[in-house]
Structures are given as structure tokens and as C-alpha cells.
Coordinates of C-alpha atoms and ligand atoms in Angstrom, one line a residue:
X1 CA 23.0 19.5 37.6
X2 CA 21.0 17.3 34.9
X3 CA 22.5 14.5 33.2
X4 CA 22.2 15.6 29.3
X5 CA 23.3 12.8 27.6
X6 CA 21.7 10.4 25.3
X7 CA 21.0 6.6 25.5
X8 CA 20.8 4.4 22.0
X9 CA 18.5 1.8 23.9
X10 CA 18.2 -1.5 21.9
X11 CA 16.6 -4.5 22.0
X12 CA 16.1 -7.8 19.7
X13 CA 14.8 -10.9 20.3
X14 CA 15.8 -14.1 18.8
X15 CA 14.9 -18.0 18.8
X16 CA 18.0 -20.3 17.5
X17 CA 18.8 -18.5 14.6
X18 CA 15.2 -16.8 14.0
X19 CA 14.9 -13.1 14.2
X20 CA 11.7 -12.5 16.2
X21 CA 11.1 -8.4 16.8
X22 CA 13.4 -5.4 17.6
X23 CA 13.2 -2.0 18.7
X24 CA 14.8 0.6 19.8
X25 CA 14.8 4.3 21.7
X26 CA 16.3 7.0 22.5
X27 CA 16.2 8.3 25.9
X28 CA 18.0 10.3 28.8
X29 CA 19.6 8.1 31.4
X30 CA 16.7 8.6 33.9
X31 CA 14.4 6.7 31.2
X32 CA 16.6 3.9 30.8
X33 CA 15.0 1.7 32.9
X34 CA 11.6 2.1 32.0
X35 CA 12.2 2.0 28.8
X36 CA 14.3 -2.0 29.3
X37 CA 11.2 -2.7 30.8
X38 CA 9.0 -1.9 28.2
X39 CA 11.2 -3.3 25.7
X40 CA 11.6 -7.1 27.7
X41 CA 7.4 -6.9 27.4
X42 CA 7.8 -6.1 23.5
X43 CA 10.2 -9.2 23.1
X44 CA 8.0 -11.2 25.3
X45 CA 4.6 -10.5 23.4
X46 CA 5.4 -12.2 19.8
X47 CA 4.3 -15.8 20.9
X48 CA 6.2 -16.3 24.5
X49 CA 10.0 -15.7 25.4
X50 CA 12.3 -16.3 23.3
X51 CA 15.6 -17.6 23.7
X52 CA 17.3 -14.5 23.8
X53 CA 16.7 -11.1 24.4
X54 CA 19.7 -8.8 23.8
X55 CA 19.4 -5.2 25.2
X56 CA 22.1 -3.4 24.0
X57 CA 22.8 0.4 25.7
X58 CA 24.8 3.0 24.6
X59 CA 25.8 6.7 25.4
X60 CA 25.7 8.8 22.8
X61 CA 27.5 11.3 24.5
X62 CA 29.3 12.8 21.4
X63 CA 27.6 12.5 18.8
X64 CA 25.2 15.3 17.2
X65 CA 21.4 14.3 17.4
X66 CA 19.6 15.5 14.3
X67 CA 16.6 17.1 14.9
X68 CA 13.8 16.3 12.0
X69 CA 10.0 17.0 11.8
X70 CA 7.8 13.5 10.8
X71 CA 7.1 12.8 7.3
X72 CA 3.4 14.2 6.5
X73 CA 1.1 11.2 6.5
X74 CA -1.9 10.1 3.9
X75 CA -3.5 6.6 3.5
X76 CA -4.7 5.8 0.4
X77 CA -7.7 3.0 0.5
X78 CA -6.7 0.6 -1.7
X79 CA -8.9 -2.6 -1.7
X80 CA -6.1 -5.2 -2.2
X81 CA -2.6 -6.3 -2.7
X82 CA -2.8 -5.5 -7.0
X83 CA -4.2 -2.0 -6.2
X84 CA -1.7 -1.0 -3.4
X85 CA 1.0 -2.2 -5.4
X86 CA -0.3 -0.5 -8.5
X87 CA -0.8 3.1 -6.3
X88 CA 3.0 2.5 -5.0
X89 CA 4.7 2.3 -8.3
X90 CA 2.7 5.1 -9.6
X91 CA 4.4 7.3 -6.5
X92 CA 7.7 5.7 -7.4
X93 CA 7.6 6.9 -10.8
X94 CA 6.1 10.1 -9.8
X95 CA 8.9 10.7 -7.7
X96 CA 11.2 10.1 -10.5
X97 CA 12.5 6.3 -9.9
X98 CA 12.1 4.5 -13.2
X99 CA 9.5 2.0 -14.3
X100 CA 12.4 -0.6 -14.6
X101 CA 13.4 -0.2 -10.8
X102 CA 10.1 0.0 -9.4
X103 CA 9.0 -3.2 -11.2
X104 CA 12.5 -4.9 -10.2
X105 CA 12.0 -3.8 -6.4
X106 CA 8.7 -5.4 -6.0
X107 CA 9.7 -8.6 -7.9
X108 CA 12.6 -8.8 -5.1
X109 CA 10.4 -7.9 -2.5
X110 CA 8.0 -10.5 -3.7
X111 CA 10.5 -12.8 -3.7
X112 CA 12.7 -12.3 -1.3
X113 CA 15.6 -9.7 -1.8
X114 CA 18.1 -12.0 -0.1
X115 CA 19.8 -14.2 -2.8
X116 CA 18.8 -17.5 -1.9
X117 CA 14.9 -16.2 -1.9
X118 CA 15.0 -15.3 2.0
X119 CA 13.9 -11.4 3.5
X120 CA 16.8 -9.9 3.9
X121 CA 17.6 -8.4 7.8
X122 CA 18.1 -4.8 6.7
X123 CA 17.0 -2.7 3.7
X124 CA 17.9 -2.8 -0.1
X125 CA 19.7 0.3 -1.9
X126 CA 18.7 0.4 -5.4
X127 CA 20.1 3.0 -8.4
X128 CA 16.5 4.8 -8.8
X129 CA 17.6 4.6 -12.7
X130 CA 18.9 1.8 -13.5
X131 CA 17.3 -0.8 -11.0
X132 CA 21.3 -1.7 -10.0
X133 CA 21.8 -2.8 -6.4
X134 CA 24.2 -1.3 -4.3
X135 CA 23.6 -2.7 -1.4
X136 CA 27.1 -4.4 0.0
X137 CA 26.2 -7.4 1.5
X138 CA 22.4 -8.5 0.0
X139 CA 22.1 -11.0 2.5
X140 CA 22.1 -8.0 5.3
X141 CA 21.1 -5.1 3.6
X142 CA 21.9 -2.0 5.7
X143 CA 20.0 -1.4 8.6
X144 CA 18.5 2.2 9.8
X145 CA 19.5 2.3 14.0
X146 CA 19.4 5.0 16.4
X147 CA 16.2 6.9 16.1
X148 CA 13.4 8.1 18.3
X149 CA 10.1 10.1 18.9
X150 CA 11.5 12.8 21.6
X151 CA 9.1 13.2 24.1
X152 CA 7.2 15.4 23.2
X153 CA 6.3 14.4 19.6
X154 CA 5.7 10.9 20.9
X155 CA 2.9 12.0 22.3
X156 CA 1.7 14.0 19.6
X157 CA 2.6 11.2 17.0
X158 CA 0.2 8.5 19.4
X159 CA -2.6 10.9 19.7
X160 CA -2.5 11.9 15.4
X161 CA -2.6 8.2 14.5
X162 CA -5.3 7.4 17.4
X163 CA -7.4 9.8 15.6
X164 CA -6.3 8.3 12.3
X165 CA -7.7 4.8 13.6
X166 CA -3.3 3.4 12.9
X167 CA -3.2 2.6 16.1
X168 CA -0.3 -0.7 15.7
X169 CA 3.2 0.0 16.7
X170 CA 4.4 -0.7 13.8
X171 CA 2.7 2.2 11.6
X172 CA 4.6 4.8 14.6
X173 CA 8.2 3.1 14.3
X174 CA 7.3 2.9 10.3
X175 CA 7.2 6.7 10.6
X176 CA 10.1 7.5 12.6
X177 CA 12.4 4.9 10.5
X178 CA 11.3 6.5 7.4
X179 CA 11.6 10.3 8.5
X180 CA 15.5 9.3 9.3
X181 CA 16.2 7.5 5.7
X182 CA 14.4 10.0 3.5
X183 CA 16.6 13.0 5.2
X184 CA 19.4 11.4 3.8
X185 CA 21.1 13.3 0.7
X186 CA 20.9 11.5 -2.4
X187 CA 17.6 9.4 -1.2
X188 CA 14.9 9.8 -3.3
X189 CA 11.9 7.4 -1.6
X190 CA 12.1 4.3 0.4
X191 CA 9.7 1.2 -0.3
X192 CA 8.4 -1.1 2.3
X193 CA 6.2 -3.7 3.3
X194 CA 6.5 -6.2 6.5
X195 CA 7.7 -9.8 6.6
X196 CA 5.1 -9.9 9.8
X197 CA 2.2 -12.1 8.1
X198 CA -0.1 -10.5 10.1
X199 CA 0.5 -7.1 8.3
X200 CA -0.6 -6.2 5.2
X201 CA 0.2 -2.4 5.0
X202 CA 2.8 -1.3 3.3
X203 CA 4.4 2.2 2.6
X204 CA 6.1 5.0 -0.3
X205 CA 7.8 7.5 1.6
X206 CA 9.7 10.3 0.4
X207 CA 10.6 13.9 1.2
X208 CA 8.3 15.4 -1.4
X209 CA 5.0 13.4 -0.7
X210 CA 5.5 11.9 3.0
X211 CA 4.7 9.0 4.2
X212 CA 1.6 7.1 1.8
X213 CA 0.6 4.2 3.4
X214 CA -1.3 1.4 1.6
X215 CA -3.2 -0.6 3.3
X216 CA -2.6 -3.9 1.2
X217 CA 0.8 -4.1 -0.6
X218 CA 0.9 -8.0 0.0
X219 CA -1.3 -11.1 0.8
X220 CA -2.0 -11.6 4.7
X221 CA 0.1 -14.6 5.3
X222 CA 2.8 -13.9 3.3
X223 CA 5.6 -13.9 5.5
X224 CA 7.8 -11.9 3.1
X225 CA 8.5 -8.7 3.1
X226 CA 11.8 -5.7 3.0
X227 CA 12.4 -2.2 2.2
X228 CA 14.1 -0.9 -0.5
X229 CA 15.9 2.7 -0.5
X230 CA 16.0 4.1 -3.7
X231 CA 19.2 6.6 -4.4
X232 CA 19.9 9.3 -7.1
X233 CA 21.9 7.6 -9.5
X234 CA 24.3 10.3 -9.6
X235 CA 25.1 10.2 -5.6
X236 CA 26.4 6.7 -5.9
X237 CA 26.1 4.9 -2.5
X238 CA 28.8 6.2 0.0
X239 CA 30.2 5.2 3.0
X240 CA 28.4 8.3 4.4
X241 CA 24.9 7.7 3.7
X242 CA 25.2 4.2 5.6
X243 CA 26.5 5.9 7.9
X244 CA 23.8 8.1 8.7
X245 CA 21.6 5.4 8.3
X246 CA 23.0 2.5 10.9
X247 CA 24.5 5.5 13.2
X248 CA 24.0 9.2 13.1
X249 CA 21.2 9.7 15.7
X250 CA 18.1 11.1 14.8
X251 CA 15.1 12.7 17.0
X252 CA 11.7 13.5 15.5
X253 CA 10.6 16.5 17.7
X254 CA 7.8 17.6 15.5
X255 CA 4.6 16.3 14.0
X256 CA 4.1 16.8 9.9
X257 CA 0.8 17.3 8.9
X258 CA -1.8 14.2 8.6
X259 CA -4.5 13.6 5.9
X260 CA -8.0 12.4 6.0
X261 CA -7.8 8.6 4.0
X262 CA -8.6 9.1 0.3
X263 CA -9.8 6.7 -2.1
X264 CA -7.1 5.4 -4.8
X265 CA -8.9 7.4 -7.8
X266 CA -8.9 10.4 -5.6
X267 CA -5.0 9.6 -4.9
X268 CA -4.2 8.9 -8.6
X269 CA -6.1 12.2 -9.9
X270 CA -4.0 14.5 -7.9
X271 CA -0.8 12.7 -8.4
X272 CA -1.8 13.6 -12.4
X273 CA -2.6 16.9 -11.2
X274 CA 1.0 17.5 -9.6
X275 CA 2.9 16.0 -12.7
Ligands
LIG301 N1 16.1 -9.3 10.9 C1 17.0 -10.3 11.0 N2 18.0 -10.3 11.9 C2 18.2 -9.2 12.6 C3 17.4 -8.0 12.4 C4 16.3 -8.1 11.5 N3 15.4 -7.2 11.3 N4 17.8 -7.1 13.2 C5 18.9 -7.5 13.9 N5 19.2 -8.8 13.5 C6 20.2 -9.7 14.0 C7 21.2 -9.9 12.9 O1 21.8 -11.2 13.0 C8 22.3 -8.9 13.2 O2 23.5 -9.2 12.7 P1 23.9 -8.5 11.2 O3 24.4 -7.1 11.5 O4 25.0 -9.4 10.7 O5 22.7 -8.5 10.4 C9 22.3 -8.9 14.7 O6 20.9 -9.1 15.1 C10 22.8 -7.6 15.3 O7 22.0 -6.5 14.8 P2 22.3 -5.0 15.2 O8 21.5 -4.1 14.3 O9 23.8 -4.8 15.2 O10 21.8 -5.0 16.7 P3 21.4 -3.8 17.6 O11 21.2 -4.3 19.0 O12 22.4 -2.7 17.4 O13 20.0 -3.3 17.0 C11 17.7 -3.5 16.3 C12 18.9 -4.2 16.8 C13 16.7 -4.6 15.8 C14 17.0 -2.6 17.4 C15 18.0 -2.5 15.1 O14 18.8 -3.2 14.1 C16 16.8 -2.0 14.3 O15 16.3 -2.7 13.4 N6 16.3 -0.9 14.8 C17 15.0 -0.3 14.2 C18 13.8 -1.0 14.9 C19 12.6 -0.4 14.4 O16 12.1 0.6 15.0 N7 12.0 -0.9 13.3 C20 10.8 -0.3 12.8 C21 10.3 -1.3 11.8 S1 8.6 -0.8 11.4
LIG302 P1 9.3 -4.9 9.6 O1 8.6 -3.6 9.2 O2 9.9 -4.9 10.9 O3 8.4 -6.1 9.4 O4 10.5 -5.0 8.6 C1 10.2 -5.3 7.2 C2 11.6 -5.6 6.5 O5 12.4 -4.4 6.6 C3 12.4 -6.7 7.2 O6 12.0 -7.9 6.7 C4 13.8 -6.3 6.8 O7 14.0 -6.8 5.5 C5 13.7 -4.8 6.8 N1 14.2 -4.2 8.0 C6 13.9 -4.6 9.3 N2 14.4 -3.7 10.2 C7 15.1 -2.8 9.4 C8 15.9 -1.6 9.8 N3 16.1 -1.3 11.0 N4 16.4 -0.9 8.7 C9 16.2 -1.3 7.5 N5 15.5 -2.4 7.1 C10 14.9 -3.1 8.1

């Protein structure tokens, strides 16, 4: 008889009190250690070894897996940071969230969400009206755990965004962490760029438009970076929805569909189009 359950495979890396990567899967227990392997190497490629590498494993033997298709996915050329940022609030306001909370989510973003200027360690929840946080702790934010390509999307995700020349990790886990948070009711779009000052790209993703990836939504060396959530002002954050974000598991077992890049006019004339 076959094992059936489900591992929550997790993994972060850390140097004194310095975040320095983390990942995660989802896997049956034949997998497991393969995939403690692969994740030690991940830890272990960001400059050396760091102090310490917690893998944390657990079964997820009761819990319902959600089973969602990947967001659809278009990159819209933008030459710089000004243009990218420009093409995401245009989204944002497309998709409803107000001029006052997109400008207010950048600024923080900019800045540093955290209040004492820092990134924050999980994502911001924002009233998509009003620009209000509602985040509980804005030092943390509110993480999104427990999701994973299942095997046989993974493959199809790797070979979609080799042909799509968006071949770093971090564009496939961008994918799979926004799939999860914009299946969440009462989520409108997320927000996000990296705090890796290597990585310029950013990303709007929603239910109705996918995932729009920019390739500049900051400077490269700017080491800041965060993702805002942005909720409907009339599903006030609940316990649930963080729940579903830090702990409901979710599998993507199905590719959406994927766009040739289009220039930013290109992108901006059929957003007009749509309104
Ligand atoms: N930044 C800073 N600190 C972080 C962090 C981050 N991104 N992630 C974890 N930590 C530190 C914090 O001190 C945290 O304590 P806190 O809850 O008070 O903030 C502590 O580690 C424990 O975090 P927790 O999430 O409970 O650990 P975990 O072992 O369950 O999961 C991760 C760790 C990193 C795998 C998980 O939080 C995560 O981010 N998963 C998604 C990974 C991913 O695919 N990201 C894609 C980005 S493109
Ligand atoms: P990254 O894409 O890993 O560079 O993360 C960008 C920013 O998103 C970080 O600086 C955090 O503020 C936030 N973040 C990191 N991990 C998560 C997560 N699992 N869920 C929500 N927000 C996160």
C-alpha cells in the first residue's frame, strides 16, 4: 500500500539575526529526502553557509490540499523602475484599488513597510479603498506557507518559463505564492517586488489579469523590497484569510496560459480597451 500523505517541507537560512533565503515544498514522504537535499544546496548558494539552516517537516495528514490552476502569465517590457511602477498602478487601479492605496503601497514599499523603515518578513494587507493597513503586527506582516508545484505542473511550469527566457527561481515560487494569495476571498491583487538587490522584477497579480510581471519595479541595488495584499474593503481582514494564507495547503496542478512579452503602450492600450 502507498503512503498518501503530504509533507510541508521547509527550509530558512539565517546568519545572527539576518534572514538569508527560504523555501518550501510540498511532497510525498518518499521525496522528502531529496527534496532536504536540494533545499541545504539552496541555503548554501546565497554567499556560503550560514549559521543556521532550519528544516522544518510536517505531515499534513489531515488537512484538505487545495487544488488551483497557475495564474496566467504576461511580461510587460518596461524600460525602468518609473515605467514599471507607472504600468503597476495603472493595473492596480484597473483592478479596482484606489489611486490613494496604490500610491501609499509603493511609498511603503519604497521605504520600507516595517515601521522603523526596515522590509518587513511577511506581506502587507492594505483596505484596497482606503489605503488602511490591516495587517496585525507590521513588523511581520503575514506570511503565505505551505504551497507547491505538484509534480506534474512543475514540470510544465519549468519548461513554460524556459521558453519564456524567466528562467530564476524566484519568477516560479513568485508564481506559486501568488496563485495561493489571489484565491483567497476577499483579495483583490497582490503587489510585489524583492528585497534581493540583485532583482529588479517585480509583479501585479490578481485573479482577473494573472500574474504581470515587470521587469523593473525598483533600482538594482536597492535592497528593499515587500508585497502588499490588497483586500475588499467590505471583507474586512479575518482570522480566516490568514489562515489560508500561513496554513491551508495549496497544490498548483495546472498550468494557466502564458503570453508573448508586450511592450508597455501595447499593455496600457488594452488595459483602456478592457475598462
Ligand atoms: N524574512 C525575514 N525573516 C523570516 C522570513 C523572511 N522572509 N521568513 C522567515 N523568517 C524568520 C522570522 O524570524 C520568523 O519568525 P516570525 O514568524 O516572528 O516572523 C521565523 O523565521 C520563522 O518563520 P516561519 O515562517 O514560521 O518558518 P517556517 O519554517 O514555517 O517557514 C519559510 C519558513 C521561509 C519557508 C516560509 O515562511 C516562507 O516564506 N515560505 C515561502 C517561500 C517562498 O517560496 N517564497 C517565494 C518568494 S518569491
Ligand atoms: P522575496 O521575493 O523573497 O525577495 O520577498 C520579497 C518580500 O516579500 C520580502 O522582503 C518580504 O517582505 C515579503 N515576503 C517574503 N516571503 C514572504 C512570504 N512567504 N509571504 C509573504 N510575504 C513574504
Amino acid at each position: 500500500m502507498t503512503d498518501e500523505t503530504l509533507y510541508s517541507i521547509r527550509m530558512r537560512a539565517s546568519t545572527g539575526k539576518h534572514h538569508v533565503s527560504g523555501a518550501e515544498r510540498i511532497s510525498r514522504a518518499e521525496s522528502i529526502d531529496n527534496i532536504v537535499l536540494s533545499l541545504i544546496a539552496r541555503a548554501k548558494s546565497k554567499g556560503g553557509i550560514p549559521h543556521n539552516i532550519t528544516i522544518h517537516i510536517e505531515s499534513l495528514h489531515s488537512l484538505p490540499v487545495k487544488c488551483l490552476t497557475a495564474l496566467d502569465i504576461l511580461t510587460v517590457t518596461v524600460p525602468d523602475m518609473h515605467a514599471g511602477r507607472v504600468a503597476a498602478a495603472r493595473t492596480l487601479t484597473h483592478l479596482g484599488v484606489s489611486q490613494r492605496a496604490v500610491t501609499r503601497a509603493i511609498e511603503l514599499l519604497n521605504r520600507g513597510a516595517s515601521p522603523t523603515g526596515t522590509t518587513m518578513r511577511g506581506s502587507l494587507i492594505m483596505d484596497s479603498r482606503s489605503g488602511e493597513r490591516l495587517e496585525p503586527d507590521q513588523e511581520r506582516g503575514v506570511r503565505t506557507s505551505r504551497f507547491d508545484y505538484a509534480e506534474k505542473a512543475s514540470s510544465m511550469v519549468d519548461e513554460v518559463l524556459t521558453a519564456l527566457g524567466l528562467t530564476h527561481f524566484r519568477t516560479r515560487e513568485a508564481i506559486a505564492l501568488a496563485t495561493k494569495v489571489v484565491h483567497a476571498p476577499g483579495v483583490i491583487a497582490e503587489l510585489c517586488w524583492s528585497d534581493d538587490p540583485d532583482y529588479t522584477a517585480g509583479y501585479v497579480a490578481s485573479l482577473r489579469l494573472g500574474y504581470i510581471r515587470y521587469p523593473y519595479l525598483k533600482m538594482k541595488g536597492d535592497q528593499k523590497g515587500g508585497r502588499v495584499i490588497f483586500v475588499d474593503a467590505s471583507n474586512m481582514i479575518s482570522e480566516a484569510l490568514i489562515r489560508y494564507l500561513q496554513d491551508e495547503p495549496v497544490l498548483i496542478n495546472n498550468m494557466g496560459k502564458f503570453h508573448a512579452e508586450i511592450t508597455l503602450d501595447q499593455y496600457l492600450m488594452s488595459l483602456a480597451q478592457r475598462s
